[in-house]
């Protein structure tokens, strides 16, 4: 199944679970490499530590992308990633449903992956290169910003990577007890981004 089909299913599931309404823009809108590099260079978590700090890294980069650089159509996406058909996490849709029911999201952070989906089914992930490098699957020159993140059409990624979205948006973090509503409203509100100026 294509990434966009899986993404549309995740969007539909998100709405069904009353976690927000999202639109799917099927037309890619490429981001200039200089902007991608600038987003990458704002990250404060060292490359080698990113593989074990997925939420901090990819949520932080999503925030930077949308609130500082104002890139439209970016959607926080949660699910699973496979390398050559082998899933890296135990995440399933039932797993996400249980995290909401139990409000156990904070305790389950390492059980799924998150990344940014951009229009046209393009992936932006600042964690996976670190994880693949740590596993010896790829070699990354971490002094080159463009090598520290993954950016490209989801159905054309190297290294046998396939992304499998299950839920989208930020409301899941609140519903699952991962981040409280007040903190999320502050992070995504108008006051917080002023520090980017």
Short mmCIF file of C-alpha atoms in Angstrom, two decimals:
data_model
loop_
_atom_site.label_atom_id
_atom_site.label_comp_id
_atom_site.label_asym_id
_atom_site.label_seq_id
_atom_site.Cartn_x
_atom_site.Cartn_y
_atom_site.Cartn_z
CA UNK A 1 0.00 0.00 0.00
CA UNK A 2 1.30 3.48 -0.82
CA UNK A 3 2.25 5.87 1.94
CA UNK A 4 -0.49 8.33 0.99
CA UNK A 5 -3.12 5.58 1.30
CA UNK A 6 -1.83 4.66 4.75
CA UNK A 7 -1.68 8.33 5.68
CA UNK A 8 -5.30 8.85 4.59
CA UNK A 9 -6.31 5.89 6.75
CA UNK A 10 -4.46 7.46 9.69
CA UNK A 11 -6.24 10.78 9.07
CA UNK A 12 -9.59 8.97 9.00
CA UNK A 13 -8.75 7.05 12.20
CA UNK A 14 -7.70 10.27 13.91
CA UNK A 15 -11.06 11.87 13.07
CA UNK A 16 -12.98 8.74 14.12
CA UNK A 17 -11.19 8.79 17.50
CA UNK A 18 -12.16 12.47 17.84
CA UNK A 19 -8.53 13.63 17.83
CA UNK A 20 -8.84 16.25 15.09
CA UNK A 21 -9.63 16.78 11.44
CA UNK A 22 -6.84 16.94 8.85
CA UNK A 23 -6.70 17.38 5.12
CA UNK A 24 -4.43 15.44 2.83
CA UNK A 25 -2.57 17.52 0.28
CA UNK A 26 -1.39 15.10 -2.40
CA UNK A 27 0.78 17.65 -4.21
CA UNK A 28 4.35 17.86 -2.98
CA UNK A 29 5.70 21.31 -2.09
CA UNK A 30 9.50 20.95 -1.95
CA UNK A 31 11.33 22.74 0.84
CA UNK A 32 14.53 24.56 -0.03
CA UNK A 33 17.63 22.69 1.15
CA UNK A 34 18.87 25.82 2.94
CA UNK A 35 15.68 25.84 5.07
CA UNK A 36 16.00 22.12 5.80
CA UNK A 37 19.62 22.63 6.85
CA UNK A 38 18.64 25.63 9.02
CA UNK A 39 15.96 23.55 10.79
CA UNK A 40 18.52 20.79 11.35
CA UNK A 41 21.13 23.17 12.72
CA UNK A 42 18.71 24.48 15.36
CA UNK A 43 18.51 21.05 16.99
CA UNK A 44 20.24 20.89 20.38
CA UNK A 45 20.29 17.11 20.91
CA UNK A 46 23.53 15.53 19.68
CA UNK A 47 23.19 13.22 16.68
CA UNK A 48 24.25 10.09 18.57
CA UNK A 49 21.56 10.63 21.25
CA UNK A 50 18.66 11.21 18.87
CA UNK A 51 17.81 7.53 18.43
CA UNK A 52 16.66 7.33 22.05
CA UNK A 53 14.99 10.76 22.26
CA UNK A 54 12.50 10.55 19.40
CA UNK A 55 9.77 12.71 20.95
CA UNK A 56 12.14 15.50 21.98
CA UNK A 57 13.90 15.55 18.62
CA UNK A 58 11.11 15.11 16.08
CA UNK A 59 8.53 17.13 18.02
CA UNK A 60 11.12 19.89 18.46
CA UNK A 61 11.96 19.89 14.76
CA UNK A 62 8.24 19.85 13.84
CA UNK A 63 7.76 22.85 16.11
CA UNK A 64 10.67 24.68 14.52
CA UNK A 65 9.45 23.86 11.01
CA UNK A 66 5.91 25.10 11.64
CA UNK A 67 6.37 27.89 14.16
CA UNK A 68 9.68 29.47 13.13
CA UNK A 69 9.90 28.66 9.43
CA UNK A 70 6.10 28.62 8.82
CA UNK A 71 6.18 25.64 6.45
CA UNK A 72 2.54 24.89 5.53
CA UNK A 73 0.91 21.48 5.45
CA UNK A 74 3.24 19.75 7.93
CA UNK A 75 1.51 17.07 10.02
CA UNK A 76 2.96 15.32 13.07
CA UNK A 77 2.60 11.60 12.33
CA UNK A 78 2.86 8.61 14.65
CA UNK A 79 3.21 4.96 13.77
CA UNK A 80 5.86 2.46 12.85
CA UNK A 81 8.87 2.28 10.53
CA UNK A 82 10.12 -0.85 8.84
CA UNK A 83 13.59 -1.61 7.52
CA UNK A 84 13.48 -4.23 4.76
CA UNK A 85 10.00 -5.24 5.94
CA UNK A 86 10.89 -5.61 9.62
CA UNK A 87 9.03 -3.24 11.95
CA UNK A 88 11.23 -1.41 14.45
CA UNK A 89 8.53 -0.89 17.12
CA UNK A 90 5.63 -2.91 18.56
CA UNK A 91 3.13 -0.16 17.63
CA UNK A 92 -0.28 -1.10 16.22
CA UNK A 93 -3.50 0.89 16.01
CA UNK A 94 -4.77 -1.08 19.03
CA UNK A 95 -1.62 0.00 20.88
CA UNK A 96 -2.44 3.68 20.27
CA UNK A 97 -6.07 3.13 21.30
CA UNK A 98 -4.91 1.53 24.57
CA UNK A 99 -2.54 4.42 25.32
CA UNK A 100 -5.52 6.78 25.04
CA UNK A 101 -7.76 4.58 27.18
CA UNK A 102 -5.09 4.15 29.88
CA UNK A 103 -3.55 7.63 29.47
CA UNK A 104 -0.24 5.77 29.42
CA UNK A 105 1.45 7.74 26.64
CA UNK A 106 4.24 9.10 28.82
CA UNK A 107 5.24 5.56 29.81
CA UNK A 108 5.03 4.24 26.23
CA UNK A 109 7.30 6.72 24.43
CA UNK A 110 9.71 4.12 23.04
CA UNK A 111 6.98 1.91 21.59
CA UNK A 112 6.28 3.93 18.43
CA UNK A 113 7.98 6.36 16.10
CA UNK A 114 6.97 9.89 15.14
CA UNK A 115 7.92 12.05 12.18
CA UNK A 116 6.63 14.91 10.05
CA UNK A 117 4.56 14.24 6.96
CA UNK A 118 4.69 17.01 4.38
CA UNK A 119 2.34 17.50 1.40
CA UNK A 120 2.61 14.82 -1.26
CA UNK A 121 3.61 12.10 1.20
CA UNK A 122 7.07 13.48 1.86
CA UNK A 123 8.81 12.40 5.08
CA UNK A 124 10.95 14.59 7.31
CA UNK A 125 12.61 12.64 10.12
CA UNK A 126 15.52 13.85 12.26
CA UNK A 127 15.82 10.61 14.27
CA UNK A 128 15.92 7.67 11.86
CA UNK A 129 19.42 8.41 10.45
CA UNK A 130 20.79 8.33 14.01
CA UNK A 131 18.99 5.04 14.75
CA UNK A 132 20.16 3.40 11.51
CA UNK A 133 23.70 4.66 12.07
CA UNK A 134 23.71 3.24 15.62
CA UNK A 135 22.50 -0.11 14.25
CA UNK A 136 25.27 -0.17 11.61
CA UNK A 137 22.79 -0.10 8.72
CA UNK A 138 24.08 3.20 7.32
CA UNK A 139 27.11 5.40 7.87
CA UNK A 140 26.44 9.07 8.55
CA UNK A 141 28.93 11.91 8.53
CA UNK A 142 27.31 13.84 11.36
CA UNK A 143 29.19 17.07 10.62
CA UNK A 144 27.13 17.42 7.42
CA UNK A 145 23.66 18.77 8.33
CA UNK A 146 21.93 17.20 5.31
CA UNK A 147 23.10 13.72 6.38
CA UNK A 148 21.60 14.03 9.87
CA UNK A 149 17.97 13.97 8.70
CA UNK A 150 15.80 12.04 6.27
CA UNK A 151 13.79 14.00 3.70
CA UNK A 152 12.06 12.58 0.66
CA UNK A 153 8.99 10.93 -0.85
CA UNK A 154 7.91 8.15 1.52
CA UNK A 155 7.56 5.60 -1.27
CA UNK A 156 11.09 6.22 -2.60
CA UNK A 157 13.28 6.05 0.51
CA UNK A 158 16.64 4.29 0.62
CA UNK A 159 17.79 1.53 2.97
CA UNK A 160 14.54 -0.47 2.62
CA UNK A 161 12.71 2.10 4.78
CA UNK A 162 8.92 2.20 4.81
CA UNK A 163 6.86 4.44 7.08
CA UNK A 164 3.48 3.27 8.40
CA UNK A 165 1.32 6.09 9.83
CA UNK A 166 -1.34 5.10 12.37
CA UNK A 167 -2.43 8.41 13.95
CA UNK A 168 -1.75 12.06 13.11
CA UNK A 169 -1.70 15.41 14.85
CA UNK A 170 -0.87 16.68 18.30
CA UNK A 171 -4.13 15.88 20.12
CA UNK A 172 -3.00 12.28 20.64
CA UNK A 173 -0.25 13.49 22.99
CA UNK A 174 -2.86 15.18 25.19
CA UNK A 175 -5.44 12.36 25.03
CA UNK A 176 -2.79 9.77 25.91
CA UNK A 177 -1.39 11.70 28.88
CA UNK A 178 1.96 12.30 27.18
CA UNK A 179 1.77 16.11 27.34
CA UNK A 180 -0.85 18.10 29.23
CA UNK A 181 -3.12 20.48 27.34
CA UNK A 182 -1.76 23.61 29.02
CA UNK A 183 1.81 22.76 28.02
CA UNK A 184 0.76 21.97 24.44
CA UNK A 185 -1.21 25.19 24.15
CA UNK A 186 1.81 27.11 25.36
CA UNK A 187 4.21 25.31 22.99
CA UNK A 188 2.00 25.76 19.93
CA UNK A 189 0.56 29.13 20.93
CA UNK A 190 1.55 32.62 19.89
CA UNK A 191 3.67 33.45 22.96
CA UNK A 192 6.22 30.64 22.67
CA UNK A 193 7.44 31.26 19.08
CA UNK A 194 8.43 34.83 19.98
CA UNK A 195 11.70 33.44 21.30
CA UNK A 196 12.57 32.44 17.71
CA UNK A 197 12.86 36.11 16.70
#
